Short mmCIF file of C-alpha atoms in Angstrom, two decimals:
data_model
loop_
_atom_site.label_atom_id
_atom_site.label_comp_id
_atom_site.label_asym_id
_atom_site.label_seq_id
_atom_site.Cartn_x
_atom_site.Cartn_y
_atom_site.Cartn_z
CA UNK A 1 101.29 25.55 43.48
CA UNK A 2 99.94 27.57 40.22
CA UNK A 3 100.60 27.76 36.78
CA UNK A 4 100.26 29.43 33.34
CA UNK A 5 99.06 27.22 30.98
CA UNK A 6 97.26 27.47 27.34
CA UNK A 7 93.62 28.05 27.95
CA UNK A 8 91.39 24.38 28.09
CA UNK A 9 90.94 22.60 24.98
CA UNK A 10 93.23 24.88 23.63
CA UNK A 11 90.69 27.17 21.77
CA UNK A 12 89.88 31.01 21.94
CA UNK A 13 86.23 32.05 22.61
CA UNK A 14 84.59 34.81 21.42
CA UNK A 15 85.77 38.19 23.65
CA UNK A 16 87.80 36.03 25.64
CA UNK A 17 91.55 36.35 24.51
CA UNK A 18 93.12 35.48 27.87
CA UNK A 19 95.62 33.16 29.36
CA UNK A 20 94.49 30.72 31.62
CA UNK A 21 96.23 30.23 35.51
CA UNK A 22 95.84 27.46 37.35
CA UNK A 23 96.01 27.14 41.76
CA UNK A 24 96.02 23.75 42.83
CA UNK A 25 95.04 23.39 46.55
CA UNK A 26 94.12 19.84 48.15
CA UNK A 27 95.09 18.71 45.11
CA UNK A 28 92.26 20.18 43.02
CA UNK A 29 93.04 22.71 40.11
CA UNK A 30 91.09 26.05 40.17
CA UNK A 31 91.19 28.07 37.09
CA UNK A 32 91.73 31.81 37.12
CA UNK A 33 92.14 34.55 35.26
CA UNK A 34 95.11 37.15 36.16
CA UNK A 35 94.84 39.89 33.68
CA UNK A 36 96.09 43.82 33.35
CA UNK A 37 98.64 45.68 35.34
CA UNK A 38 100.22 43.47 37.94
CA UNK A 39 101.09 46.23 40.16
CA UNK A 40 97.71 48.16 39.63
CA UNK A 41 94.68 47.66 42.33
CA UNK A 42 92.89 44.37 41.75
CA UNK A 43 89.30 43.74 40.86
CA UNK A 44 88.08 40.62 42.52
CA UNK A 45 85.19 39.21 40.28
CA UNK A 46 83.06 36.59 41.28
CA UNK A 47 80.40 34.65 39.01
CA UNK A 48 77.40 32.33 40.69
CA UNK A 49 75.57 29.53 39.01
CA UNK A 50 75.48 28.62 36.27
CA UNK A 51 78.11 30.80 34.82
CA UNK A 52 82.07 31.14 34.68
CA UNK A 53 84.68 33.61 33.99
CA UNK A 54 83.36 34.12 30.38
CA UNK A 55 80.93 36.26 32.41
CA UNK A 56 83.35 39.26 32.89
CA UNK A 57 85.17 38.95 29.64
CA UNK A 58 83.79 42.71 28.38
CA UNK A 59 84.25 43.87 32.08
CA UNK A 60 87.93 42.39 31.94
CA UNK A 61 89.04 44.00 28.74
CA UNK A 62 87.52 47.71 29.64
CA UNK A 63 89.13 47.42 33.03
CA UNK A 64 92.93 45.81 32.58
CA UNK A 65 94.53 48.48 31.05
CA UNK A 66 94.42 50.56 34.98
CA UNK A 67 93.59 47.13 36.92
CA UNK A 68 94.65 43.88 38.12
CA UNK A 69 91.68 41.95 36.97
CA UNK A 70 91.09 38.14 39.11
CA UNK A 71 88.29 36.43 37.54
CA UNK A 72 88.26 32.58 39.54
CA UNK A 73 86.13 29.56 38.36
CA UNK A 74 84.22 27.44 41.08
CA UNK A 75 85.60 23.76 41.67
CA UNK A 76 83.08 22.25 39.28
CA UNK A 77 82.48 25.26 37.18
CA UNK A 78 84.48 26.87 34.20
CA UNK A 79 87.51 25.52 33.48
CA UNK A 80 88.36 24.27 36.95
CA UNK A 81 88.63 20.76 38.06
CA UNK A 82 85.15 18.79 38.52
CA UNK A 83 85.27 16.84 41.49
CA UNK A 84 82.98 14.19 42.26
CA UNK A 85 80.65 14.44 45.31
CA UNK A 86 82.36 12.51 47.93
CA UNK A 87 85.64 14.38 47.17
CA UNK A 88 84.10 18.00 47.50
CA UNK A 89 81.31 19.42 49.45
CA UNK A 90 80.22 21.90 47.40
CA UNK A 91 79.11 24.25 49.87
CA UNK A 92 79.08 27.85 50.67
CA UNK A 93 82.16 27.17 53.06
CA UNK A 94 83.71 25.37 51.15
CA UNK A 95 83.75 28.41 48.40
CA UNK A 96 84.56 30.53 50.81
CA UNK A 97 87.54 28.37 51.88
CA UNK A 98 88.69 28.25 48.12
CA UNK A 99 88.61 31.90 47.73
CA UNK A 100 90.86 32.05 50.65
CA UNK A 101 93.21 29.96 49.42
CA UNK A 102 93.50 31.69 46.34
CA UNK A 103 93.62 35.08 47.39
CA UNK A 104 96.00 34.07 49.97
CA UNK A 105 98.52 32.57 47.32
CA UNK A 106 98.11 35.77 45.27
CA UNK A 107 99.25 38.19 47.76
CA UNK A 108 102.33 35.54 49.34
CA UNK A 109 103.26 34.52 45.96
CA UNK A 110 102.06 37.12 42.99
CA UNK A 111 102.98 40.42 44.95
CA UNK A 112 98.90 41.39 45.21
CA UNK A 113 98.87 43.79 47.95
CA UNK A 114 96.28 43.21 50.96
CA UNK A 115 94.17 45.44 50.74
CA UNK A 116 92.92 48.25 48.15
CA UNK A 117 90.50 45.38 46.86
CA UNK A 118 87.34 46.01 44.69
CA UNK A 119 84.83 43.03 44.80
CA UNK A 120 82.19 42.45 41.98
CA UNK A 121 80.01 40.27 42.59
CA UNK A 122 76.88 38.08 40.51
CA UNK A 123 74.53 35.68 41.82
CA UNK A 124 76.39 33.19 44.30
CA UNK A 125 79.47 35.47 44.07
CA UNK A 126 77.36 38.09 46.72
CA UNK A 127 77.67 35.82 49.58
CA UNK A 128 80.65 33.85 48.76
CA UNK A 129 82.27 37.93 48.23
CA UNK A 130 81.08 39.17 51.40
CA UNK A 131 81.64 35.81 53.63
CA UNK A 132 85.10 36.30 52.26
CA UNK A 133 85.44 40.01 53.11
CA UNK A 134 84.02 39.55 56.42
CA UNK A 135 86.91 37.68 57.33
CA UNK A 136 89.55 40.43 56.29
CA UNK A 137 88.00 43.63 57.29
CA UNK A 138 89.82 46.12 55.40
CA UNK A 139 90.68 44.48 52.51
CA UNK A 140 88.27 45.44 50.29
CA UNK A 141 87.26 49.59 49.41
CA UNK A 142 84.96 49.20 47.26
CA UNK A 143 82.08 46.52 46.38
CA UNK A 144 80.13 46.72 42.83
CA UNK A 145 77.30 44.63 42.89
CA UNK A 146 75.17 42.77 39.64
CA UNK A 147 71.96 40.62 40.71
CA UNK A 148 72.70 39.05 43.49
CA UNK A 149 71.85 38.88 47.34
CA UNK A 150 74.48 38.78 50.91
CA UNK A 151 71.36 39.01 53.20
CA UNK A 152 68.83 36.24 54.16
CA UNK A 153 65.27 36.72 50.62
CA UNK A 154 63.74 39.43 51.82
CA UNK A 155 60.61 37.73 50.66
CA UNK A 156 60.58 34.87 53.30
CA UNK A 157 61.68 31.77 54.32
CA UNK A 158 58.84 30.37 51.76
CA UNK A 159 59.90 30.24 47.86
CA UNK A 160 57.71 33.17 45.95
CA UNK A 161 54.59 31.09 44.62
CA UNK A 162 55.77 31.37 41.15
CA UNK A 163 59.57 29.89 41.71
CA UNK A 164 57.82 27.17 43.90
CA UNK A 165 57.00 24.37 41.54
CA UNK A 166 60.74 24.60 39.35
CA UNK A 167 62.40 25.06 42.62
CA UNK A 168 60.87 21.97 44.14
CA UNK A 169 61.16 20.30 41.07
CA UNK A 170 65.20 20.71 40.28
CA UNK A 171 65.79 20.77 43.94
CA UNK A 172 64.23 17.91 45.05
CA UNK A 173 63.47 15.45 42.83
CA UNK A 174 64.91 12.34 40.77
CA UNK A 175 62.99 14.35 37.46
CA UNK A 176 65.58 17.99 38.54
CA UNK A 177 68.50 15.53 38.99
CA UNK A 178 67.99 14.16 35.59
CA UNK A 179 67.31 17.88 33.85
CA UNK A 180 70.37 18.77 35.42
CA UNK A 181 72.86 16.17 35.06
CA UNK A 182 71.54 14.13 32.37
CA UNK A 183 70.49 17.60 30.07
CA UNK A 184 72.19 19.99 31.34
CA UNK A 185 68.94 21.89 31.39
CA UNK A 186 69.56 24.45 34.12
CA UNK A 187 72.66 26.33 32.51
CA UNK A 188 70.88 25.97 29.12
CA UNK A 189 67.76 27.75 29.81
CA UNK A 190 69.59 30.59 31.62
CA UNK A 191 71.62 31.26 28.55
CA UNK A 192 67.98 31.89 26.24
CA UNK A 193 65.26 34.71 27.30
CA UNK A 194 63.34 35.23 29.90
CA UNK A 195 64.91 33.26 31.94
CA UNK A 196 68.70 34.40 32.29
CA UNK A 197 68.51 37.15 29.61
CA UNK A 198 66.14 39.22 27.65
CA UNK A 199 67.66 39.60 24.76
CA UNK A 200 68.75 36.39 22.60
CA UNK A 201 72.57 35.65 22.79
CA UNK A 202 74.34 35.19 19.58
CA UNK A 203 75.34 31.56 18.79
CA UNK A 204 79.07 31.52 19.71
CA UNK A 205 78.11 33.59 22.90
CA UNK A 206 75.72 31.34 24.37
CA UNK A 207 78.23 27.99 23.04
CA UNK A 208 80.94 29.92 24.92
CA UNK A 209 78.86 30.12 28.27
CA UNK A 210 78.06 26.55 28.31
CA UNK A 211 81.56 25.37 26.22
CA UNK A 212 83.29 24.23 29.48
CA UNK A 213 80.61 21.07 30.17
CA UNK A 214 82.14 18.18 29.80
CA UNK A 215 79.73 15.84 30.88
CA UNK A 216 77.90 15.29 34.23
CA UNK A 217 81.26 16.21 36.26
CA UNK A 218 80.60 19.69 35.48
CA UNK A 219 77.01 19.73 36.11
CA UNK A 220 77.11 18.62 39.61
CA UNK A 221 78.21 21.90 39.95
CA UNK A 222 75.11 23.56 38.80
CA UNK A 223 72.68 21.35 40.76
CA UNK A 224 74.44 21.64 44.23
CA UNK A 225 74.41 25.01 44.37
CA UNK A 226 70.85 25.13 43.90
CA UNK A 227 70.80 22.67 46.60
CA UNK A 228 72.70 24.73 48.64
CA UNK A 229 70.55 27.95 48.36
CA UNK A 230 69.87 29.18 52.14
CA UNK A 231 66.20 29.45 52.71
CA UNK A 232 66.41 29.32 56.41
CA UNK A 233 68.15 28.30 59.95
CA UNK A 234 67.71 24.38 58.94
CA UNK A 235 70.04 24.69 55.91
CA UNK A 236 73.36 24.21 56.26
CA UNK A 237 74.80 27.04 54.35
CA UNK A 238 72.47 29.73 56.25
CA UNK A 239 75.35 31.21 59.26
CA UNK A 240 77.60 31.41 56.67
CA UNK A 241 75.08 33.84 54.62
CA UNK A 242 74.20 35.69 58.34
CA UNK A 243 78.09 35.80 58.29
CA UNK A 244 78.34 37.87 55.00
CA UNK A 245 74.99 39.96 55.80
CA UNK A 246 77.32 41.15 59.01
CA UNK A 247 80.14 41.83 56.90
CA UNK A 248 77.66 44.04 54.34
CA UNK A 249 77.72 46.25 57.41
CA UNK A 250 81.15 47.22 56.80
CA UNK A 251 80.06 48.69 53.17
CA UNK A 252 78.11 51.61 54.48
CA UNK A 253 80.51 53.87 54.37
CA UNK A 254 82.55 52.87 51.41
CA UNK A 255 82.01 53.35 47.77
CA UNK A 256 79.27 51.03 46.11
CA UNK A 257 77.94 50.34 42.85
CA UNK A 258 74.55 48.74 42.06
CA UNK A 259 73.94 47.39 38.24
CA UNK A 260 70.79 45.54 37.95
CA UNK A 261 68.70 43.97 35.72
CA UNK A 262 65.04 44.76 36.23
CA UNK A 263 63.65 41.98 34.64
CA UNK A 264 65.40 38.71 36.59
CA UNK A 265 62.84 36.34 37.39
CA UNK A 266 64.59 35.43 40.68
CA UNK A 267 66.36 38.96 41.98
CA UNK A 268 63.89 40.85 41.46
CA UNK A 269 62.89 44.69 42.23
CA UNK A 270 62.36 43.31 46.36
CA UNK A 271 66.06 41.85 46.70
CA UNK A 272 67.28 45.83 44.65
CA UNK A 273 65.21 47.40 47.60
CA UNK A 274 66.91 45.54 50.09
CA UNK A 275 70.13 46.16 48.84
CA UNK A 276 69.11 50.38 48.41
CA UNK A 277 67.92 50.17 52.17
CA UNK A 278 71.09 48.19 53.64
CA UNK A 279 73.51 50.54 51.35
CA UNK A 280 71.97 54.00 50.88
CA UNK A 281 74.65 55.85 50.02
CA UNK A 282 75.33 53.12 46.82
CA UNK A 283 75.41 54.34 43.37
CA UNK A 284 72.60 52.36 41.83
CA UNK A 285 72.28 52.14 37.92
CA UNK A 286 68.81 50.32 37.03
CA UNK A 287 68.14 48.60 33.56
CA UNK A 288 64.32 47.90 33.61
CA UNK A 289 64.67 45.99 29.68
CA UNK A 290 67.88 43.69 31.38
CA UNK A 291 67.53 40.43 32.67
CA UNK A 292 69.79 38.17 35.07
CA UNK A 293 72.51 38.12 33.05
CA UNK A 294 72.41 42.54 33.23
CA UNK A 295 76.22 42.20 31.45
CA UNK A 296 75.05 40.45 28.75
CA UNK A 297 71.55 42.31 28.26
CA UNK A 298 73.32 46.05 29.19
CA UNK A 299 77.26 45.69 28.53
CA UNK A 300 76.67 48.92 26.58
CA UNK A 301 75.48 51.03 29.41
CA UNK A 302 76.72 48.45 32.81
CA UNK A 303 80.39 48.42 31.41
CA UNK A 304 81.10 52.13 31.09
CA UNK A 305 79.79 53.04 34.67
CA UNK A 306 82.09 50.71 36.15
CA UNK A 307 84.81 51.48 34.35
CA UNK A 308 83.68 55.56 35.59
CA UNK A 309 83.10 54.31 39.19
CA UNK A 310 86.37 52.87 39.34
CA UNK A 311 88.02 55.81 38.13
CA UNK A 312 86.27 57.96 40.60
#
């Protein structure tokens, strides 16, 4: 079942003049965005935590004019439904699963062809994009990738000394559960520099990211998929990330695109090396002055090499 229906709350943001679509499957509502040729190839793009679909709003507008652009909200995220704990698992299957079901309804039911897919991927959308390519080998041609990982941290099972302490802390602890839930504290600070940009967002930018919270339903969100980070075989999520590391495999030969920010406090210049030794033929594009957020800090330069990629 799907819809087109006025955007949520009925308000435009900033750079985002788009229509909002709606997929309901086991009877939760995922938001998506659908926009640009219908019959041209589609560009799958897939935000992590703590964002949403505003994310690719500059990426979206360069791009729909040649492409089919699919921009998806998480359960819990955007403008999707936020279900409560014991009615979603909010795991890296289970976003796999939902990706599935989406994609699955857009080629039955929306004419998207199946295959002649490009995947872009940030933060959680790496393994979530890859666990979900792995199972349809072929589908996708070409991958462009923004600070994010599909392998297990190159650093280590151990957290890097200096994530440590704030990883323990929101993980963990009744003090994170409260920052995130009660304050909302997680999304917040990556919307101000250094910690999810470098440069300062303007106002209406940084409301827009953090406009769909409506309360502690959306930030359950945000603190289970910090939960749900893989840091070894104990954790629940961590076949499914040796899952999409396999399917990375299949991206040797096919075209690649690297954008990354230099100066992300968690992918840092070790997790870009990884990614240049697993993909060596990629196209890499480096912004040492960018931060987490690269298409906020380095639209300018990020947007039109994608745009050029894709073209190529």
């Amino acid at each position: 079942m799907s819809g087109h229906l006025r955007p949520g709350g009925g308000t435009r943001l900033p750079g985002y003049p788009f229509d909002s679509r709606w997929f309901v499957h086991d009877g939760l509502r995922r938001h998506y965005l659908d926009e640009g040729d219908p019959a041209g190839a589609p560009v799958l793009m897939l935000h992590g935590n703590p964002s949403w679909s505003y994310l690719w709003r500059r990426l979206i507008t360069a791009l729909r004019g040649e492409h089919r652009c699919v921009a998806p909200d998480h359960l819990g995220m955007g403008r999707s439904d936020k279900p409560a704990q014991d009615r979603y698992p909010f795991t890296l299957a289970s976003r796999v699963d939902d990706l599935d079901a989406l994609t699955d309804h857009l080629i039955a039911e929306r004419a998207a062809p199946e295959r002649g897919w490009t995947l872009v991927v940030h933060d959680w959308g790496g393994p979530i994009g890859l666990a979900w390519a792995a199972r349809h080998p072929g589908r996708v041609t070409r991958l462009v990738v923004l600070n994010s990982a599909a392998f297990p941290n190159p650093h280590g099972p151990r957290v890097r000394p200096a994530l440590r302490l704030p990883f323990w802390l929101l993980r963990e602890t009744r003090l994170g559960e409260r920052l995130f839930l009660r304050h909302h504290a997680f999304a917040r600070l990556a919307t101000l520099p250094p910690f999810g940009v470098r440069g300062r967002l303007p106002g209406e930018v940084r409301a827009a990211f953090l406009a769909p919270d409506d309360g502690q339903g959306h930030r359950v969100a945000v603190r289970r998929f910090v939960q749900d980070i893989p840091l070894g075989p104990a954790d629940p999520s961590w076949p499914l990330l040796l899952r999409a590391e396999e399917g990375l495999g299949a991206f040797a030969d096919r075209p690649v695109l690297i954008g990354w920010g230099l100066r992300d406090p968690v992918f840092d210049p070790v997790m870009l090396r990884e990614w240049r030794h697993r993909l060596p033929r990629a196209q890499v594009h480096v912004y040492p002055r960018a931060g987490h957020y690269v298409l906020e800090d380095a639209h300018d330069r990020l947007v039109p090499a994608i745009t050029a990629f894709l073209r190529g």
